[in-house]
Coordinates of C-alpha atoms and ligand atoms in Angstrom, one line a residue:
M1 CA 27.9 54.1 -44.5
P2 CA 26.7 51.4 -42.1
N3 CA 23.5 51.7 -40.1
L4 CA 23.7 53.2 -36.6
C5 CA 22.1 52.2 -33.4
I6 CA 21.7 54.8 -30.7
V7 CA 21.2 53.1 -27.3
G8 CA 20.8 54.3 -23.7
L9 CA 23.5 53.1 -21.4
Q10 CA 21.9 53.8 -18.0
W11 CA 18.3 53.8 -16.8
G12 CA 16.8 55.7 -19.7
D13 CA 16.6 59.5 -20.0
E14 CA 20.2 59.8 -21.1
G15 CA 19.2 62.4 -23.8
K16 CA 18.9 60.0 -26.7
G17 CA 16.2 62.1 -28.4
K18 CA 18.6 65.0 -28.9
I19 CA 21.4 62.7 -30.1
V20 CA 19.1 60.9 -32.6
D21 CA 17.8 64.3 -33.9
Y22 CA 21.4 65.5 -34.2
Y23 CA 22.5 62.4 -36.3
A24 CA 19.3 61.9 -38.2
D25 CA 20.5 64.0 -41.2
R26 CA 22.9 61.3 -42.3
F27 CA 20.2 58.6 -42.5
H28 CA 17.3 57.8 -44.7
S29 CA 15.0 56.5 -42.0
V30 CA 14.8 56.5 -38.2
V31 CA 13.4 53.3 -36.6
R32 CA 12.0 52.6 -33.2
Y33 CA 12.7 49.0 -32.3
N34 CA 11.6 48.6 -28.7
G35 CA 9.4 49.9 -25.9
G36 CA 6.3 51.9 -26.5
S37 CA 4.8 55.1 -25.1
N38 CA 6.6 54.5 -21.8
A39 CA 9.5 56.3 -23.5
G40 CA 9.7 60.1 -23.6
H41 CA 12.2 61.5 -26.0
T42 CA 12.8 65.2 -25.7
I43 CA 14.0 67.5 -28.5
V44 CA 14.5 71.3 -27.9
I45 CA 14.6 73.7 -30.8
G46 CA 14.7 77.3 -29.8
K47 CA 11.9 77.9 -27.4
R48 CA 10.0 74.9 -28.4
T49 CA 10.2 71.6 -26.5
Y50 CA 8.9 68.4 -28.2
V51 CA 8.4 65.2 -26.4
F52 CA 7.8 62.1 -28.4
H53 CA 6.6 58.8 -26.9
L54 CA 6.1 56.7 -30.0
L55 CA 7.2 58.7 -33.0
P56 CA 10.9 58.3 -33.8
S57 CA 13.0 61.3 -33.1
G58 CA 14.0 61.8 -36.7
L59 CA 10.7 63.5 -37.2
L60 CA 11.9 67.1 -37.1
K61 CA 14.5 66.3 -39.8
N62 CA 11.7 65.0 -42.1
K63 CA 13.0 61.5 -42.2
R64 CA 11.1 58.3 -43.1
L65 CA 9.8 57.1 -39.7
L66 CA 9.4 53.4 -38.9
I67 CA 7.9 51.7 -35.9
G68 CA 9.1 48.1 -35.9
P69 CA 7.4 45.0 -34.7
G70 CA 9.1 45.1 -31.3
V71 CA 7.3 48.2 -30.3
A72 CA 4.1 48.2 -28.2
V73 CA 1.8 50.7 -30.0
D74 CA -0.9 52.6 -28.3
P75 CA -3.0 53.9 -31.2
Q76 CA -4.4 56.8 -29.2
T77 CA -0.9 58.1 -28.3
L78 CA 0.2 57.7 -31.9
T79 CA -2.7 59.8 -33.2
E80 CA -2.1 62.5 -30.6
E81 CA 1.5 62.8 -31.6
V82 CA 0.8 62.8 -35.3
E83 CA -1.8 65.5 -34.8
M84 CA 0.4 67.5 -32.5
I85 CA 3.2 67.7 -35.0
R86 CA 0.7 68.4 -37.8
R87 CA -0.4 71.5 -35.9
E88 CA 3.2 72.5 -35.8
G89 CA 3.5 72.3 -39.6
H90 CA 5.4 68.9 -39.8
K91 CA 4.2 65.8 -41.5
A92 CA 5.0 62.3 -40.3
N93 CA 6.1 60.1 -43.1
L94 CA 5.4 57.0 -41.0
A95 CA 4.9 53.3 -41.2
V96 CA 3.9 51.0 -38.4
D97 CA 4.7 47.3 -38.7
G98 CA 1.7 45.0 -38.9
R99 CA 3.2 42.7 -36.3
C100 CA 3.3 45.4 -33.5
T101 CA 1.6 44.4 -30.4
I102 CA -1.2 46.9 -29.5
V103 CA -1.8 48.5 -26.2
T104 CA -5.5 48.8 -25.4
P105 CA -7.1 50.3 -22.3
L106 CA -7.2 46.8 -21.0
E107 CA -3.4 46.6 -20.8
K108 CA -3.2 50.0 -19.2
A109 CA -5.8 48.9 -16.6
M110 CA -3.8 45.6 -16.1
D111 CA -0.6 47.6 -15.5
S112 CA -2.2 49.5 -12.7
F113 CA -3.9 46.4 -11.4
I114 CA -0.6 44.5 -11.1
E115 CA 1.2 47.4 -9.5
E116 CA -1.5 47.6 -6.8
L117 CA -1.3 43.8 -6.4
K118 CA 2.4 44.1 -5.7
G119 CA 2.0 46.7 -3.0
D120 CA 5.4 47.7 -1.6
K121 CA 7.1 45.6 -4.3
A122 CA 5.6 47.7 -7.1
I123 CA 8.0 48.5 -10.0
G124 CA 6.9 52.1 -10.4
T125 CA 5.9 51.5 -14.0
T126 CA 4.8 54.3 -16.3
K127 CA 1.3 52.6 -16.3
R128 CA 1.3 52.8 -20.1
G129 CA 0.4 49.1 -20.4
I130 CA 3.8 48.1 -21.8
G131 CA 4.5 45.0 -19.7
P132 CA 1.0 43.6 -20.1
S133 CA 1.0 44.2 -23.8
Y134 CA 4.2 42.1 -24.3
A135 CA 2.8 39.6 -21.9
M136 CA -0.4 39.3 -23.9
R137 CA 1.7 38.7 -27.0
A138 CA 3.7 36.0 -25.2
L139 CA 0.4 34.4 -24.1
R140 CA -0.8 34.7 -27.7
L141 CA -4.0 36.4 -26.5
T142 CA -3.8 39.7 -28.3
P143 CA -4.3 40.6 -31.9
R144 CA -1.7 42.9 -33.6
A145 CA -1.6 46.1 -35.6
G146 CA -2.1 44.4 -38.9
D147 CA -5.3 42.8 -37.7
L148 CA -6.8 46.2 -37.3
A149 CA -6.1 47.0 -40.9
R150 CA -7.3 43.6 -42.1
G151 CA -10.5 43.8 -40.0
T152 CA -9.5 40.7 -38.1
F153 CA -8.9 42.4 -34.8
D154 CA -10.6 40.1 -32.4
L155 CA -10.4 40.9 -28.7
S156 CA -12.8 38.2 -27.5
S157 CA -10.1 35.9 -25.9
A158 CA -8.3 38.8 -24.4
L159 CA -11.6 40.1 -22.9
K160 CA -12.4 36.7 -21.4
F161 CA -8.9 36.7 -19.9
Y162 CA -9.2 40.2 -18.4
R163 CA -12.7 39.5 -17.1
S164 CA -11.5 36.5 -15.2
L165 CA -8.9 38.6 -13.4
M166 CA -10.4 42.0 -13.0
K167 CA -13.7 42.9 -11.4
K168 CA -14.3 45.8 -13.7
P169 CA -12.2 45.9 -16.9
P170 CA -12.5 49.2 -18.8
S171 CA -15.2 49.5 -21.4
M172 CA -13.9 48.8 -24.9
E173 CA -16.9 50.1 -26.7
G174 CA -15.9 51.9 -29.9
W175 CA -12.2 51.4 -29.2
T176 CA -11.5 49.1 -32.1
E177 CA -13.0 51.5 -34.6
S178 CA -11.1 54.4 -33.3
A179 CA -7.8 52.4 -33.2
R180 CA -8.4 51.3 -36.8
T181 CA -8.8 54.9 -37.8
S182 CA -5.6 55.8 -36.0
L183 CA -3.6 53.2 -37.9
S184 CA -5.3 53.4 -41.2
G185 CA -2.9 53.7 -44.1
L186 CA 0.1 53.3 -41.8
I187 CA 0.6 49.6 -41.7
G188 CA 3.7 48.3 -43.4
D189 CA 6.5 45.7 -43.3
V190 CA 9.2 47.5 -41.5
G191 CA 11.9 44.8 -41.7
E192 CA 11.4 44.4 -45.4
E193 CA 11.6 48.2 -45.9
I194 CA 14.8 48.5 -44.0
M195 CA 16.4 45.7 -46.1
E196 CA 15.3 47.4 -49.3
T197 CA 16.6 50.7 -48.0
N198 CA 20.0 49.2 -47.2
E199 CA 20.1 47.4 -50.6
A200 CA 19.5 50.7 -52.3
G201 CA 22.7 51.9 -50.5
R202 CA 21.0 54.1 -47.9
S203 CA 21.4 53.7 -44.1
V204 CA 19.0 53.7 -41.3
L205 CA 19.3 54.9 -37.7
F206 CA 17.9 52.6 -35.0
E207 CA 16.6 54.6 -32.0
G208 CA 16.6 52.8 -28.7
A209 CA 14.2 53.5 -25.9
Q210 CA 14.9 53.2 -22.2
G211 CA 18.4 52.1 -21.2
V212 CA 20.4 48.9 -20.7
L213 CA 19.8 48.7 -17.0
L214 CA 16.0 48.4 -17.7
D215 CA 16.5 45.5 -20.1
L216 CA 13.9 42.8 -19.2
V217 CA 16.6 40.1 -18.9
H218 CA 19.9 41.9 -18.4
G219 CA 18.8 44.8 -16.3
T220 CA 18.0 45.1 -12.6
Y221 CA 15.1 42.5 -12.7
P222 CA 12.4 42.7 -11.6
Y223 CA 12.7 46.5 -11.6
V224 CA 12.9 46.6 -15.4
T225 CA 10.7 47.3 -18.4
G226 CA 8.8 44.7 -20.4
T227 CA 11.2 44.2 -23.2
H228 CA 14.8 44.3 -24.3
T229 CA 16.7 47.6 -24.5
L230 CA 20.0 46.3 -25.8
A231 CA 21.4 47.1 -29.2
S232 CA 21.5 43.4 -30.0
Y233 CA 17.7 43.4 -29.9
V234 CA 17.6 45.5 -33.1
P235 CA 18.0 42.7 -35.7
A236 CA 15.8 40.2 -33.8
S237 CA 13.0 42.6 -33.2
L238 CA 13.0 44.0 -36.7
G239 CA 13.5 40.7 -38.5
I240 CA 16.7 41.8 -40.3
P241 CA 20.1 40.1 -40.5
A242 CA 22.3 40.4 -37.4
T243 CA 24.9 42.0 -39.7
S244 CA 22.6 44.9 -40.4
L245 CA 23.0 46.4 -36.9
G246 CA 26.0 48.5 -38.0
D247 CA 27.7 50.8 -35.5
V248 CA 26.5 51.3 -31.9
M249 CA 26.6 54.7 -30.2
G250 CA 25.9 54.5 -26.5
V251 CA 24.4 57.6 -24.8
A252 CA 25.4 58.3 -21.2
K253 CA 24.6 61.2 -19.0
A254 CA 27.4 62.7 -17.0
Y255 CA 25.6 61.7 -13.8
A256 CA 22.9 59.1 -13.2
T257 CA 19.1 59.2 -12.8
R258 CA 16.4 56.6 -12.3
V259 CA 12.7 56.9 -12.3
G260 CA 10.7 54.2 -10.7
E261 CA 11.7 51.7 -8.0
G262 CA 14.7 49.4 -7.9
P263 CA 18.4 49.4 -6.8
F264 CA 20.4 52.5 -7.6
P265 CA 23.9 52.2 -6.0
T266 CA 25.1 55.7 -6.5
E267 CA 21.8 57.5 -5.5
I268 CA 22.3 60.7 -3.5
H269 CA 20.1 62.7 -1.2
G270 CA 20.3 66.3 -0.2
K271 CA 21.4 69.5 -1.7
V272 CA 23.3 68.1 -4.6
E273 CA 20.4 65.9 -5.5
S274 CA 18.0 68.9 -5.6
L275 CA 20.5 71.0 -7.5
I276 CA 20.9 68.4 -10.2
R277 CA 17.2 67.7 -10.4
E278 CA 16.3 71.4 -10.8
T279 CA 19.1 72.5 -13.1
G280 CA 18.9 69.3 -15.1
R281 CA 15.1 69.4 -15.2
E282 CA 15.1 65.8 -14.0
Y283 CA 11.4 65.0 -14.1
G284 CA 10.0 62.1 -16.1
A285 CA 9.1 63.2 -19.6
T286 CA 6.2 60.7 -19.7
T287 CA 4.9 60.7 -16.1
G288 CA 6.3 64.0 -14.7
R289 CA 7.7 62.1 -11.7
P290 CA 10.8 63.5 -10.1
R291 CA 13.7 61.3 -11.2
R292 CA 16.0 59.9 -8.5
I293 CA 19.5 61.3 -8.8
G294 CA 23.0 59.8 -8.4
W295 CA 26.6 60.1 -9.4
L296 CA 28.0 58.6 -12.6
D297 CA 28.4 54.9 -12.1
L298 CA 31.3 53.6 -14.1
V299 CA 30.8 50.0 -13.0
A300 CA 27.3 49.9 -14.5
L301 CA 28.5 52.0 -17.5
K302 CA 31.3 49.5 -18.3
Y303 CA 28.7 46.7 -18.2
A304 CA 26.5 48.6 -20.6
V305 CA 29.3 49.5 -23.0
K306 CA 30.5 45.9 -23.0
M307 CA 27.1 44.3 -23.5
N308 CA 26.1 46.6 -26.3
G309 CA 29.4 46.4 -28.2
V310 CA 29.4 50.2 -28.0
S311 CA 31.8 51.6 -30.6
T312 CA 31.5 55.2 -29.5
L313 CA 29.9 57.3 -26.8
A314 CA 27.7 60.4 -26.7
L315 CA 28.1 62.2 -23.4
T316 CA 25.2 64.4 -22.3
K317 CA 24.3 67.0 -19.7
L318 CA 27.8 68.2 -19.2
D319 CA 26.4 71.7 -18.5
I320 CA 24.9 70.4 -15.2
L321 CA 28.3 69.4 -13.9
T322 CA 29.4 73.1 -14.2
K323 CA 26.9 74.0 -11.6
L324 CA 28.3 71.5 -9.0
K325 CA 31.1 72.2 -6.5
E326 CA 31.8 68.5 -6.1
F327 CA 32.1 65.8 -8.6
K328 CA 32.3 62.1 -8.0
V329 CA 32.3 59.0 -10.1
C330 CA 31.8 55.4 -8.7
T331 CA 34.7 53.2 -9.8
H332 CA 34.0 50.1 -7.8
Y333 CA 31.4 48.5 -5.6
D334 CA 32.0 47.1 -2.1
V335 CA 30.1 43.8 -2.0
D336 CA 30.2 42.5 1.6
G337 CA 33.7 43.8 2.1
T338 CA 35.1 42.8 -1.2
E339 CA 35.7 45.3 -3.9
T340 CA 34.5 44.6 -7.4
A341 CA 34.3 46.5 -10.7
E342 CA 32.2 43.7 -12.3
F343 CA 28.6 44.8 -12.5
S344 CA 27.3 41.4 -13.4
R345 CA 28.9 39.9 -10.3
A346 CA 27.2 42.5 -8.1
L347 CA 23.9 42.4 -9.9
P348 CA 22.1 39.8 -7.7
Q349 CA 22.7 41.9 -4.6
L350 CA 22.8 45.4 -6.1
S351 CA 20.6 46.9 -3.5
S352 CA 23.1 46.2 -0.8
V353 CA 26.4 47.2 -2.5
K354 CA 28.3 50.3 -1.4
P355 CA 29.7 52.5 -4.1
V356 CA 33.4 53.3 -3.9
Y357 CA 33.9 56.8 -5.2
L358 CA 36.7 58.7 -6.9
D359 CA 36.6 62.5 -6.4
L360 CA 37.3 64.2 -9.7
P361 CA 38.2 67.9 -10.1
P362 CA 34.9 69.7 -10.0
L363 CA 33.9 71.3 -13.3
Y364 CA 32.2 74.1 -11.4
G365 CA 32.0 77.3 -13.5
A366 CA 33.9 75.6 -16.4
E367 CA 33.4 77.4 -19.6
L368 CA 31.5 75.5 -22.2
T369 CA 31.8 76.3 -25.9
T370 CA 30.6 74.1 -28.7
A371 CA 33.6 74.9 -30.8
R372 CA 36.1 73.2 -28.5
L373 CA 36.3 71.6 -25.1
H374 CA 38.1 73.6 -22.5
R375 CA 40.9 71.9 -20.6
P376 CA 39.0 70.7 -17.4
V377 CA 36.1 69.3 -19.5
E378 CA 38.5 67.7 -22.0
K379 CA 40.4 66.0 -19.1
F380 CA 37.2 64.5 -17.8
V381 CA 36.2 63.3 -21.2
E382 CA 39.6 61.7 -21.7
Y383 CA 39.4 60.1 -18.3
L384 CA 36.1 58.6 -19.3
E385 CA 37.5 57.3 -22.6
D386 CA 40.4 55.7 -20.8
E387 CA 38.0 54.0 -18.4
M388 CA 35.5 52.8 -21.0
K389 CA 38.1 52.1 -23.7
V390 CA 35.9 53.8 -26.3
S391 CA 36.0 57.2 -27.8
V392 CA 33.5 60.0 -27.0
S393 CA 32.2 61.4 -30.3
I394 CA 29.9 64.0 -29.1
V395 CA 29.4 66.1 -26.0
S396 CA 26.0 67.7 -25.3
M397 CA 26.2 70.8 -23.1
G398 CA 22.6 72.0 -23.1
E399 CA 19.1 70.8 -24.2
E400 CA 19.1 73.0 -27.3
R401 CA 19.9 71.2 -30.6
T402 CA 22.8 73.5 -31.2
A403 CA 24.4 73.1 -27.8
T404 CA 26.5 70.2 -29.0
H405 CA 30.2 69.7 -29.4
R406 CA 31.5 67.2 -32.0
R407 CA 34.9 65.8 -30.9
V408 CA 35.5 63.7 -34.0
T409 CA 34.9 64.8 -37.5
D410 CA 33.5 61.7 -39.0
Ligands
IMP501 P1 7.3 50.3 -17.7 O1 8.3 50.3 -18.9 O2 6.2 51.3 -17.8 O3 6.7 48.9 -17.5 O4 8.1 50.7 -16.4 C1 9.1 49.8 -15.9 C2 10.3 50.6 -15.3 O5 10.9 51.3 -16.4 C3 9.8 51.8 -14.4 O6 10.9 52.0 -13.4 C4 9.8 53.0 -15.3 O7 10.0 54.2 -14.6 C5 11.0 52.7 -16.2 N1 10.9 53.3 -17.5 C6 10.1 52.9 -18.6 N2 10.3 53.7 -19.6 C7 11.3 54.6 -19.3 C8 11.9 55.6 -19.9 O8 11.7 55.9 -21.1 N3 12.8 56.4 -19.2 C9 13.1 56.1 -17.9 N4 12.5 55.1 -17.3 C10 11.6 54.3 -17.9
MG502 MG1 13.1 59.7 -21.5

């Protein structure tokens, strides 16, 4: 069986955590390859809700958990998560790559500092220090996870840099020792381990964080995260052959949300917005901020499907649509009087495009059962498959692990 990458197709918060947890059974390891503790992956089992920021979502299936070199690791968050799940009776069988860039309090302070500097142009970051951490790596100013283990973690150049920019950088006293303790015994070579796992005939699952539209280069720049979110980043970030990527499953929510600033063509305001936010519990899993709400944007989704080479889709939060008396999807944008369905063409002026909507039969009150999709829901899923030219493998109809319908028996 090939490896599988599960990637978010919108602005993050598509429900990837649940889908990763669902598929993890079939894989030997679950691997985070991008982002850091800006991510918030939610898994609901019975009455218990777990939110993971750094630990891969295969955790509750007792999988080997790998954090690859493309992840910005905050040692404190990692320890908190490992301890949280230990209290719950689980054990993290975890390795963190020695090449991971490390988030210190300095990067978090820098994140806030830059946001303040930008004033009304602020991105609305999660303030988890993710952008600055990647920037410090690009500037070759920061040591990495392996340096902590080797005792070569030297922050002196970074400190000089921060002192030249900030009046009062946070105190770093005792930080290195505590970070070393957090990562002690965890440092490994994740790329090498994945290659060995594959050679032994076992497959791995790559868990994407954030979504395509937050990709540093291909998203809605500058309102993006500090790294790549695309599936094609998997091999480069992990240092494995491009051919190891395997299949790509794209996760899309049945409507759209965005947290933070930036263009959002299908954003809505008013009663439907509140209804979706409250029934869909659309509050940031990392920051608790209310997410902005909009209709499903097929123009953006096609771009995401195309760019990721998505082979199949997971559709989430179908249950929320059954609470809505209207249902729209955006099929085109009006860009200065010209209609286009090409997202990349509209991207440079995304904040001024007007969405062109198609009204679909509302799914209000539609019955949802996991055994089969009832006709109105099935019709919408088929419509989406026709538009996206890819199959929908799985439909999520509730946050609970079991509230899941599998359309294909693969
Ligand atoms: P940063 O990644 O913290 O630098 O934030 C940059 C932008 O990405 C902000 O708009 C954040 O709200 C957004 N963002 C970062 N991580 C996530 C996520 O996991 N889900 C949704 N939005 C995110
Ligand atoms: Mg999230």
